[in-house]
CSV table of C-alpha atoms (C1' of nucleotides) in Angstrom, one decimal:
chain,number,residue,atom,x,y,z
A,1,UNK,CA,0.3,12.2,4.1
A,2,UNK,CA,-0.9,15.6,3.7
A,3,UNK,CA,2.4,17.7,4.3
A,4,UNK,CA,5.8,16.8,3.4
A,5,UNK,CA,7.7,14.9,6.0
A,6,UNK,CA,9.8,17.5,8.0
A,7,UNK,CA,13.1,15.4,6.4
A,8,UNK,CA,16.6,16.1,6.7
A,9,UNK,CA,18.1,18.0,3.5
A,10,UNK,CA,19.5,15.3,1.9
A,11,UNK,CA,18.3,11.8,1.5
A,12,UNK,CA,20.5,9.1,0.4
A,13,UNK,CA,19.1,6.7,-1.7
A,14,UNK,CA,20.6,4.0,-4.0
A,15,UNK,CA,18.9,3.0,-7.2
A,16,UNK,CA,19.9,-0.9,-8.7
A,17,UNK,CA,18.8,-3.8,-9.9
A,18,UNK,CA,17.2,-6.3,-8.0
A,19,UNK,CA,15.3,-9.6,-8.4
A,20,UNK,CA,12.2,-8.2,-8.7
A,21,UNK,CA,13.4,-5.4,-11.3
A,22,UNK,CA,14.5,-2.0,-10.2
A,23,UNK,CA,14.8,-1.3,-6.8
A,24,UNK,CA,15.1,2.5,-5.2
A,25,UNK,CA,16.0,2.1,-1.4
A,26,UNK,CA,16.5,5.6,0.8
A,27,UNK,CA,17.6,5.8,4.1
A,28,UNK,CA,17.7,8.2,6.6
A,29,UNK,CA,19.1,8.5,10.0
A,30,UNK,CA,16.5,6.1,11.6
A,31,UNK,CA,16.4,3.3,9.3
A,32,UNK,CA,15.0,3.0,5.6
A,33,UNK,CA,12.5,4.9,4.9
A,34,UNK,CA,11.5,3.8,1.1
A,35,UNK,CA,12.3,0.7,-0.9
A,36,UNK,CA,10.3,1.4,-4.5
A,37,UNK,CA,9.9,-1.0,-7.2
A,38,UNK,CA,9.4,-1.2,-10.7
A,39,UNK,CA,11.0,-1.6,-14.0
A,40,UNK,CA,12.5,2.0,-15.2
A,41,UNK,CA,15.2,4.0,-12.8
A,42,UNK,CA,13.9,7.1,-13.7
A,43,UNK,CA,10.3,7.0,-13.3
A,44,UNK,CA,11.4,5.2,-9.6
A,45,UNK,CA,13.4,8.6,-8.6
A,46,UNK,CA,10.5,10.8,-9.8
A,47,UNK,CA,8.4,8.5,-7.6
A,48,UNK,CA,10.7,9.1,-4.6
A,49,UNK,CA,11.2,12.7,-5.3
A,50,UNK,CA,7.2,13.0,-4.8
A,51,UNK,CA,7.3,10.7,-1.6
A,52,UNK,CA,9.3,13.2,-0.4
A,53,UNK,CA,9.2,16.3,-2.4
A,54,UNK,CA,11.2,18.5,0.8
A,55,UNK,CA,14.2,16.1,0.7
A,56,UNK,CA,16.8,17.1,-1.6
A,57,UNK,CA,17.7,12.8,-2.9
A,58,UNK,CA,21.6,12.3,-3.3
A,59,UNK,CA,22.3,9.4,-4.9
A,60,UNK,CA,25.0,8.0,-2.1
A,61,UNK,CA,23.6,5.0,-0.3
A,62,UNK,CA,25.4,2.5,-2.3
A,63,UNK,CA,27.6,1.8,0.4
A,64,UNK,CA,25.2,2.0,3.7
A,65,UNK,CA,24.2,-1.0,5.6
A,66,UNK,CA,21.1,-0.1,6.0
A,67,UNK,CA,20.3,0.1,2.3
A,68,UNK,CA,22.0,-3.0,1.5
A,69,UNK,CA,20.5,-5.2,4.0
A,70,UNK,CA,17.0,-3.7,2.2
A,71,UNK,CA,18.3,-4.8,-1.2
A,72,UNK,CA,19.1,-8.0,0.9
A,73,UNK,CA,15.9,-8.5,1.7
A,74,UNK,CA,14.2,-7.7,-1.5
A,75,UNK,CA,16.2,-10.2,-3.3
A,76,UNK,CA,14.9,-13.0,-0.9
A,77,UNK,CA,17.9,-13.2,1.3
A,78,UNK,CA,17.8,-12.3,5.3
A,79,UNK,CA,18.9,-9.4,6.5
A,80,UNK,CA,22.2,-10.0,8.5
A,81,UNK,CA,20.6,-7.8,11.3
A,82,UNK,CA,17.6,-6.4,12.2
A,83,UNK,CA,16.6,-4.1,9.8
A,84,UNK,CA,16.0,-0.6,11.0
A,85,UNK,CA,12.1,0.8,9.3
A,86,UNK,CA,11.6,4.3,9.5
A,87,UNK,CA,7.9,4.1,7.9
A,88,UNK,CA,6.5,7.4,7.7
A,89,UNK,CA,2.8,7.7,8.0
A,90,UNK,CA,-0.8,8.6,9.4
A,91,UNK,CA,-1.8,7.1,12.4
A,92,UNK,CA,-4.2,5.0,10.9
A,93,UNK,CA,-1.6,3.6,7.9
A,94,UNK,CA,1.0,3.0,10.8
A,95,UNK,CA,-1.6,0.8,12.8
A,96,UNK,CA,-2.3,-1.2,9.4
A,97,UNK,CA,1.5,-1.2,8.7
A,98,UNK,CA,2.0,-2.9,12.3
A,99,UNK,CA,-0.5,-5.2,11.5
A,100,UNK,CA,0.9,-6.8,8.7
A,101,UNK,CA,4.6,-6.8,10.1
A,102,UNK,CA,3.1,-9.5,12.5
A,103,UNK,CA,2.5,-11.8,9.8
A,104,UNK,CA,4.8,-14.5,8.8
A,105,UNK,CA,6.5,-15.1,6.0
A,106,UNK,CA,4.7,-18.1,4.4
A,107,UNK,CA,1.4,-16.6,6.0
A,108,UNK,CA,-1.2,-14.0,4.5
A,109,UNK,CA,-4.5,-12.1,5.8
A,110,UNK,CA,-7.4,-10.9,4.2
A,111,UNK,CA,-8.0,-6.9,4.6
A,112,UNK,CA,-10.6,-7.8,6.5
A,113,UNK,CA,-8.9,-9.6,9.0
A,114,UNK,CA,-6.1,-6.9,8.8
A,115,UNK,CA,-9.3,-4.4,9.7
A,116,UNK,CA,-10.4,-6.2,12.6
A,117,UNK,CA,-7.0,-6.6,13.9
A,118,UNK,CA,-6.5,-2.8,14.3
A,119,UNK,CA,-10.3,-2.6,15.8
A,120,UNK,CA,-11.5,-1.0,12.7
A,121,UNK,CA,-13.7,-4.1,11.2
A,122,UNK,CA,-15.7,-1.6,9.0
A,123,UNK,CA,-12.7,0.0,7.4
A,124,UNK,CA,-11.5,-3.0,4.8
A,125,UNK,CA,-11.4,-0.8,2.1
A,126,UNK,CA,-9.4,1.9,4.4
A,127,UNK,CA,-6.9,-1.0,5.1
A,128,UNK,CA,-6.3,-1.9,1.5
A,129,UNK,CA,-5.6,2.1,0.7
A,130,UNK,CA,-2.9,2.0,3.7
A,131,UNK,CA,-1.4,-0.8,1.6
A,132,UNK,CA,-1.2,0.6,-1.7
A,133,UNK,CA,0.6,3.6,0.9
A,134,UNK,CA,2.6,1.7,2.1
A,135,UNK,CA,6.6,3.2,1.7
A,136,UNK,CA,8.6,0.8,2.1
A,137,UNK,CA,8.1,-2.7,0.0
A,138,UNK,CA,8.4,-6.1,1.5
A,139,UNK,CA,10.3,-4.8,4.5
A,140,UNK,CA,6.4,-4.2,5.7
A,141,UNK,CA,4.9,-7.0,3.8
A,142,UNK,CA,1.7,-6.1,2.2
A,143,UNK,CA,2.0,-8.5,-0.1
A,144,UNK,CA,1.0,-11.2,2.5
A,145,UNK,CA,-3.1,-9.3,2.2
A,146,UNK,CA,-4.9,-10.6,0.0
A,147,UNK,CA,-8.7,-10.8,-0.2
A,148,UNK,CA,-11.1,-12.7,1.3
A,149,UNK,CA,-12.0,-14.9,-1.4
A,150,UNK,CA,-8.5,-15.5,-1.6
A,151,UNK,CA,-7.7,-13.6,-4.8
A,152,UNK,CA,-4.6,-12.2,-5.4
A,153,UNK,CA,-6.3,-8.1,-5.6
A,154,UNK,CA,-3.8,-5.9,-6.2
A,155,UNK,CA,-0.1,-4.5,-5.5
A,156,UNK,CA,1.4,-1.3,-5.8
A,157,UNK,CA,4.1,-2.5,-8.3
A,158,UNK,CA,2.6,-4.9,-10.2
A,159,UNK,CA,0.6,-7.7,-9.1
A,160,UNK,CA,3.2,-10.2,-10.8
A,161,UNK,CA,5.5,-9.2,-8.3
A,162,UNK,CA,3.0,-9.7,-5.8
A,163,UNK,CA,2.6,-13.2,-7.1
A,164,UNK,CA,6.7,-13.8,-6.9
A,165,UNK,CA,7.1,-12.7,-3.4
A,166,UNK,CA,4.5,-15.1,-2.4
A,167,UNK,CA,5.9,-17.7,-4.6
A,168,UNK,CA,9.3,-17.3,-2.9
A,169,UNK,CA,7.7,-17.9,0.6
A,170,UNK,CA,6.0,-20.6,-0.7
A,171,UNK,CA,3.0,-19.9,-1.8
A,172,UNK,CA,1.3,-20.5,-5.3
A,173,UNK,CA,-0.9,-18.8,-7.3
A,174,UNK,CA,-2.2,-20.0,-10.4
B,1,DT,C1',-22.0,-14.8,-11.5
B,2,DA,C1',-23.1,-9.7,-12.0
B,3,DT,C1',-24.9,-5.6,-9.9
B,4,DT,C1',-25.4,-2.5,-6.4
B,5,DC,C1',-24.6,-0.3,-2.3
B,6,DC,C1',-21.9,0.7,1.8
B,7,DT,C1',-17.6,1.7,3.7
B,8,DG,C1',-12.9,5.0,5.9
B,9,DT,C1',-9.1,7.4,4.5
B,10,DC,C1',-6.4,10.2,1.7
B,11,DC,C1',-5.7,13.5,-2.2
B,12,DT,C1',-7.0,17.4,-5.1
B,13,DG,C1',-9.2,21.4,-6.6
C,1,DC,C1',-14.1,22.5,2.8
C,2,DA,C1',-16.3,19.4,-0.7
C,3,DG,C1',-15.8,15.7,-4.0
C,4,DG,C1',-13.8,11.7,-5.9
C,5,DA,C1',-10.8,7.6,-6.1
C,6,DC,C1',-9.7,3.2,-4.2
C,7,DA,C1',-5.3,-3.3,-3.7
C,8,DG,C1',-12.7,-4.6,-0.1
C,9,DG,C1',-16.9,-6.9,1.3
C,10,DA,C1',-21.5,-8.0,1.9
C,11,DA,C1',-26.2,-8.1,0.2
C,12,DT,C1',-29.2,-8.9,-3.6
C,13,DA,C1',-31.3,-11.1,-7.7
DNA sequence: TATTCCTGTCCTG
DNA sequence: CAGGACAGGAATA
């Protein structure tokens, strides 16, 4: 993401706790467009602030139903509907991000499989970058890429989260 | 198993 | 515009 995202003003965004910790969630006007982890609320906000340093973030979305069906999701629970992504990316990262939206809950891939998928075989290590940029957590589950030899790698916010979210699909890691 | 090299994309100076 | 960082993977010894 080179340039700022050409955002609206203001950006809702809600900050709470979740299963997983802390949970920022922002939403704008075509779905959610961030759900950040982690463990301290103010380290989260400066996060969001530099995902989108344009946007001026208003602390309102408490009450949207987009936001809430993300914290929904977050803590394990389905969505009641559908819920609207507004991922915001290079082409490359959105290609990777589609390809891991087509994996199942309960299911994972290694990057290279991920790689081949979007007809880039020799990018694995591009794929696993697109992860780690990836926006908006578990909503596009790059949690379910692991690598080939079946390890765990890495995640964004932690690899113990990483490690629950599989768990709670069913999945075990020792 | 540990080391080394190759890899594509993105960020920073 | 160049250089470096990286959630990988394959080849080598």
């Amino acid at each position: 993401m080179t340039h700022a995202p050409a955002s609206p003003e203001v950006t809702p965004f809600t900050l709470r706790p979740c299963s997983l910790g802390m949970a920022a969630v922002a939403v704008s006007d075509k779905g959610v467009c961030a759900i950040l982890l982690g463990d301290d609320a103010d380290a989260l906000q400066d996060e969001l602030q530099r995902r989108f340093p344009r946007a001026s973030l208003r602390r309102g979305a408490d009450s949207d139903n987009t936001a809430a069906a993300a914290l929904a999701l977050v803590d394990g629970q389905a969505p009641p509907a559908a819920l609207p992504v507004d991922a915001r990316g290079t082409a490359f990262q959105r290609r990777v991000w589609d390809a891991l939206q087509s994996i199942p809950p309960g299911r994972t891939a290694s990057y290279a499989e991920i790689a081949d998928t979007i007809g880039a075989p020799t990018a694995t290590r591009a794929v696993a970058g697109a992860c780690a940029a990836n926006p908006v957590a578990v909503a596009i589950p790059c949690h379910r890429a692991l690598r080939s030899d079946g390890a765990l790698s890495g995640y964004r916010w932690g690899v113990e989260r990483k490690r629950a979210l599989l768990a709670r699909e069913g999945r075990n890691f020792p």
